[in-house]
Amino acid sequence: SQQGEEDPQALSIQEGENATMNCSYKTSINNLQWYRQNSGRGLVHLILIRSNEREKHSGRLRVTLDTSKKSSSLLITASRAADTASYFCATIEVGTYKYIFGTGTRLKVLA
Amino acid sequence: DVKVTQSSRYLVKRTGEKVFLECVQDMDHENMFWYRQDPGLGLRLIYFSYDVKMKEKGDIPEGYSVSREKKERFSLILESASTNQTSMYLCASSRAQETQYFGPGTRLLVL
């Protein structure tokens, strides 16, 4: 799998349900970031979690980071139709400027 | 409010043409990036710049060049456009290894 690979590739849920997306990476990192992309648009930053943090919250978003397993998860609680988008995780290898994005999870929230 | 702008949302060019994609950020960020995004391949880094007149090749620099004469502006140049360069091009900027801010994207079609 590539650095920053998301799982699942696609997810379809009903409005009000929770959505969980996972990300795996390969190298040592300083931080891991989650982004959202609405169809045909640029990416929007959601949350950044540093390598010394295990969990972070922002509104309806909860991100966890397990550096021993080189994995992260993004939980969106009480999803809304407006959450329909693709979600990407991005990592930066220690000592570099290069962000590495996965191929993303396409989330569809049905009203 | 932070802002990254790209010169065109949509662009249609002919094979062999020289194409310029412009990106401007107003956040005084040192780092700027050009990605291309294709279905199933995620975001792939073409070039990035960590300072004025400095540039580094990303994962897929072939067929592209860049220019950064001023801190706020990062240009991507397709020296001789080919049909396999039809794609969505995304510009981003960041400070150090922090959050990336993306422009709205340029959808380029090469005929």
CSV table of C-alpha atoms in Angstrom, one decimal:
chain,number,residue,atom,x,y,z
A,1,SER,CA,0.0,0.0,0.0
A,2,GLN,CA,1.1,3.5,-0.6
A,3,GLN,CA,2.1,6.0,2.1
A,4,GLY,CA,-1.1,7.5,3.5
A,5,GLU,CA,-3.5,4.9,2.1
A,6,GLU,CA,-7.1,5.3,3.2
A,7,ASP,CA,-9.5,2.6,3.9
A,8,PRO,CA,-12.3,2.0,2.8
A,9,GLN,CA,-12.1,3.5,-0.7
A,10,ALA,CA,-15.8,4.3,-0.6
A,11,LEU,CA,-18.4,4.5,2.1
A,12,SER,CA,-22.1,5.1,1.9
A,13,ILE,CA,-24.1,5.8,5.1
A,14,GLN,CA,-27.4,7.4,6.2
A,15,GLU,CA,-27.6,10.9,7.5
A,16,GLY,CA,-27.1,10.8,11.3
A,17,GLU,CA,-24.8,7.8,11.3
A,18,ASN,CA,-21.1,7.9,12.1
A,19,ALA,CA,-18.5,7.5,9.5
A,20,THR,CA,-15.0,6.1,10.2
A,21,MET,CA,-12.1,6.3,7.8
A,22,ASN,CA,-8.7,4.8,8.3
A,23,CYS,CA,-5.2,5.8,7.1
A,24,SER,CA,-2.0,3.8,7.1
A,25,TYR,CA,1.5,5.2,6.5
A,26,LYS,CA,5.0,3.9,6.3
A,27,THR,CA,7.6,6.2,7.6
A,28,SER,CA,8.3,8.3,10.7
A,29,ILE,CA,6.2,11.5,10.7
A,30,ASN,CA,6.0,14.8,12.5
A,31,ASN,CA,2.3,15.1,12.0
A,32,LEU,CA,-0.6,13.7,10.1
A,33,GLN,CA,-3.3,15.8,8.5
A,34,TRP,CA,-6.8,15.1,7.2
A,35,TYR,CA,-8.3,17.0,4.3
A,36,ARG,CA,-11.7,17.1,2.6
A,37,GLN,CA,-12.4,17.6,-1.1
A,38,ASN,CA,-15.8,18.4,-2.5
A,39,SER,CA,-16.2,17.2,-6.1
A,40,GLY,CA,-14.1,19.2,-8.6
A,41,ARG,CA,-12.7,21.6,-5.9
A,42,GLY,CA,-9.5,22.0,-4.0
A,43,LEU,CA,-8.7,20.3,-0.7
A,44,VAL,CA,-9.7,21.9,2.6
A,45,HIS,CA,-7.8,21.2,5.7
A,46,LEU,CA,-9.8,19.5,8.5
A,47,ILE,CA,-7.4,18.7,11.3
A,48,LEU,CA,-3.7,18.2,12.1
A,49,ILE,CA,-2.5,15.7,14.8
A,50,ARG,CA,1.1,15.7,15.9
A,51,SER,CA,3.1,12.6,16.4
A,52,ASN,CA,3.1,13.1,20.2
A,53,GLU,CA,-0.7,13.3,20.3
A,54,ARG,CA,-3.0,10.3,20.4
A,55,GLU,CA,-6.4,11.9,19.9
A,56,LYS,CA,-7.8,15.2,18.8
A,57,HIS,CA,-11.3,16.6,18.4
A,58,SER,CA,-12.7,19.4,16.3
A,59,GLY,CA,-16.5,19.8,16.3
A,60,ARG,CA,-18.0,16.6,14.9
A,61,LEU,CA,-14.5,15.3,14.0
A,62,ARG,CA,-12.4,12.9,16.1
A,63,VAL,CA,-9.0,11.9,14.9
A,64,THR,CA,-6.8,9.2,16.5
A,65,LEU,CA,-3.1,8.5,15.8
A,66,ASP,CA,-1.3,5.3,16.7
A,67,THR,CA,2.4,5.8,15.7
A,68,SER,CA,3.3,2.2,16.8
A,69,LYS,CA,0.9,0.9,14.1
A,70,LYS,CA,1.5,3.8,11.8
A,71,SER,CA,-2.2,4.4,11.4
A,72,SER,CA,-4.8,7.0,12.0
A,73,SER,CA,-8.6,7.2,11.9
A,74,LEU,CA,-11.1,9.9,11.2
A,75,LEU,CA,-14.5,9.7,12.8
A,76,ILE,CA,-17.3,12.0,11.7
A,77,THR,CA,-20.2,11.8,14.1
A,78,ALA,CA,-23.8,12.5,13.3
A,79,SER,CA,-23.1,12.8,9.6
A,80,ARG,CA,-25.0,15.2,7.3
A,81,ALA,CA,-25.6,15.2,3.5
A,82,ALA,CA,-23.1,18.1,3.4
A,83,ASP,CA,-20.3,15.8,4.6
A,84,THR,CA,-20.5,14.0,1.2
A,85,ALA,CA,-16.9,14.4,-0.1
A,86,SER,CA,-13.6,12.6,-0.5
A,87,TYR,CA,-11.4,12.5,2.5
A,88,PHE,CA,-7.6,12.3,2.4
A,89,CYS,CA,-4.9,11.8,4.9
A,90,ALA,CA,-1.5,13.4,4.4
A,91,THR,CA,1.8,12.7,6.1
A,92,ILE,CA,5.2,14.4,5.9
A,93,GLU,CA,8.3,12.3,6.4
A,94,VAL,CA,10.5,13.6,9.1
A,95,GLY,CA,13.2,15.9,7.6
A,96,THR,CA,11.4,16.5,4.4
A,97,TYR,CA,9.0,19.1,2.9
A,98,LYS,CA,7.1,16.5,0.9
A,99,TYR,CA,3.5,15.8,1.8
A,100,ILE,CA,2.3,12.4,0.8
A,101,PHE,CA,-1.4,11.9,0.1
A,102,GLY,CA,-3.4,8.7,-0.1
A,103,THR,CA,-6.0,8.0,-2.8
A,104,GLY,CA,-8.8,9.0,-0.4
A,105,THR,CA,-12.1,7.7,0.9
A,106,ARG,CA,-15.2,8.7,-1.0
A,107,LEU,CA,-18.0,9.3,1.5
A,108,LYS,CA,-21.6,9.5,0.5
A,109,VAL,CA,-24.1,10.6,3.1
A,110,LEU,CA,-27.7,9.8,2.1
A,111,ALA,CA,-30.5,12.1,3.3
B,1,ASP,CA,-9.0,34.7,5.5
B,2,VAL,CA,-6.2,32.8,3.9
B,3,LYS,CA,-6.2,32.5,0.2
B,4,VAL,CA,-4.6,30.6,-2.6
B,5,THR,CA,-5.7,31.5,-6.1
B,6,GLN,CA,-5.1,29.8,-9.4
B,7,SER,CA,-5.2,31.7,-12.7
B,8,SER,CA,-7.8,29.5,-14.4
B,9,ARG,CA,-10.5,27.1,-13.3
B,10,TYR,CA,-10.8,25.5,-16.7
B,11,LEU,CA,-8.3,25.5,-19.6
B,12,VAL,CA,-8.3,23.9,-23.0
B,13,LYS,CA,-5.1,23.7,-25.0
B,14,ARG,CA,-3.8,21.9,-28.0
B,15,THR,CA,-1.0,19.3,-28.1
B,16,GLY,CA,2.4,21.0,-28.4
B,17,GLU,CA,1.3,24.3,-26.9
B,18,LYS,CA,3.2,25.9,-24.0
B,19,VAL,CA,1.0,26.2,-21.0
B,20,PHE,CA,1.4,28.4,-17.9
B,21,LEU,CA,-0.5,27.8,-14.7
B,22,GLU,CA,-0.2,30.5,-12.1
B,23,CYS,CA,-0.7,30.2,-8.4
B,24,VAL,CA,-0.7,33.1,-5.9
B,25,GLN,CA,-0.9,32.9,-2.1
B,26,ASP,CA,-1.4,35.8,0.3
B,27,MET,CA,-0.1,34.1,3.5
B,28,ASP,CA,3.6,34.8,3.2
B,29,HIS,CA,4.2,31.0,3.2
B,30,GLU,CA,7.7,29.8,2.4
B,31,ASN,CA,6.6,26.5,0.8
B,32,MET,CA,4.5,26.1,-2.4
B,33,PHE,CA,3.5,23.0,-4.2
B,34,TRP,CA,2.1,21.8,-7.5
B,35,TYR,CA,0.1,18.5,-7.7
B,36,ARG,CA,-1.9,16.8,-10.3
B,37,GLN,CA,-4.9,14.7,-9.4
B,38,ASP,CA,-6.1,11.8,-11.5
B,39,PRO,CA,-8.9,9.4,-10.8
B,40,GLY,CA,-7.6,6.4,-8.8
B,41,LEU,CA,-4.2,7.9,-8.4
B,42,GLY,CA,-4.8,10.5,-5.8
B,43,LEU,CA,-2.6,13.6,-5.6
B,44,ARG,CA,0.9,13.3,-7.0
B,45,LEU,CA,3.5,15.9,-6.4
B,46,ILE,CA,5.0,17.5,-9.5
B,47,TYR,CA,7.3,20.2,-8.0
B,48,PHE,CA,7.6,22.1,-4.8
B,49,SER,CA,9.5,25.2,-3.7
B,50,TYR,CA,10.7,26.0,-0.2
B,51,ASP,CA,12.0,29.5,-1.0
B,52,VAL,CA,12.2,32.1,-3.8
B,53,LYS,CA,14.1,30.7,-6.7
B,54,MET,CA,14.4,27.3,-5.0
B,55,LYS,CA,12.7,24.3,-6.4
B,56,GLU,CA,12.7,20.5,-5.9
B,57,LYS,CA,11.4,17.8,-8.1
B,58,GLY,CA,8.4,15.8,-6.8
B,59,ASP,CA,7.4,12.4,-8.0
B,60,ILE,CA,6.4,13.2,-11.5
B,61,PRO,CA,8.4,16.2,-12.8
B,62,GLU,CA,8.8,15.0,-16.4
B,63,GLY,CA,7.3,17.3,-18.9
B,64,TYR,CA,6.9,20.1,-16.4
B,65,SER,CA,9.0,23.0,-15.1
B,66,VAL,CA,8.3,25.7,-12.5
B,67,SER,CA,9.3,29.2,-11.7
B,68,ARG,CA,9.2,31.1,-8.4
B,69,GLU,CA,10.5,34.6,-8.8
B,70,LYS,CA,8.5,36.1,-6.0
B,71,LYS,CA,7.5,34.5,-2.6
B,72,GLU,CA,3.8,34.7,-3.3
B,73,ARG,CA,3.8,33.3,-6.8
B,74,PHE,CA,4.6,29.8,-8.1
B,75,SER,CA,4.1,29.0,-11.7
B,76,LEU,CA,3.8,25.6,-13.4
B,77,ILE,CA,4.9,25.4,-17.0
B,78,LEU,CA,4.1,22.6,-19.4
B,79,GLU,CA,6.8,23.1,-22.1
B,80,SER,CA,4.9,21.2,-24.8
B,81,ALA,CA,1.5,20.0,-23.7
B,82,SER,CA,0.6,16.4,-24.4
B,83,THR,CA,-2.8,14.6,-24.0
B,84,ASN,CA,-1.5,12.6,-21.0
B,85,GLN,CA,-1.2,15.9,-19.2
B,86,THR,CA,-4.9,16.3,-19.2
B,87,SER,CA,-5.7,16.4,-15.5
B,88,MET,CA,-6.7,18.5,-12.5
B,89,TYR,CA,-3.8,20.7,-11.2
B,90,LEU,CA,-3.8,21.8,-7.6
B,91,CYS,CA,-1.5,24.4,-6.1
B,92,ALA,CA,-0.9,24.6,-2.3
B,93,SER,CA,1.1,26.6,0.1
B,94,SER,CA,2.3,26.0,3.7
B,95,ARG,CA,4.5,27.2,6.4
B,96,ALA,CA,7.2,24.7,7.5
B,97,GLN,CA,5.5,21.2,7.8
B,98,GLU,CA,2.1,22.6,8.8
B,99,THR,CA,-1.3,22.8,7.2
B,100,GLN,CA,-1.4,23.0,3.4
B,101,TYR,CA,-3.8,25.5,1.9
B,102,PHE,CA,-5.1,24.6,-1.5
B,103,GLY,CA,-6.3,26.7,-4.4
B,104,PRO,CA,-9.5,25.8,-6.2
B,105,GLY,CA,-7.7,23.8,-8.9
B,106,THR,CA,-7.3,24.1,-12.7
B,107,ARG,CA,-8.9,21.5,-14.8
B,108,LEU,CA,-6.7,21.2,-18.0
B,109,LEU,CA,-7.8,19.5,-21.1
B,110,VAL,CA,-5.2,18.9,-23.8
B,111,LEU,CA,-6.6,18.1,-27.2
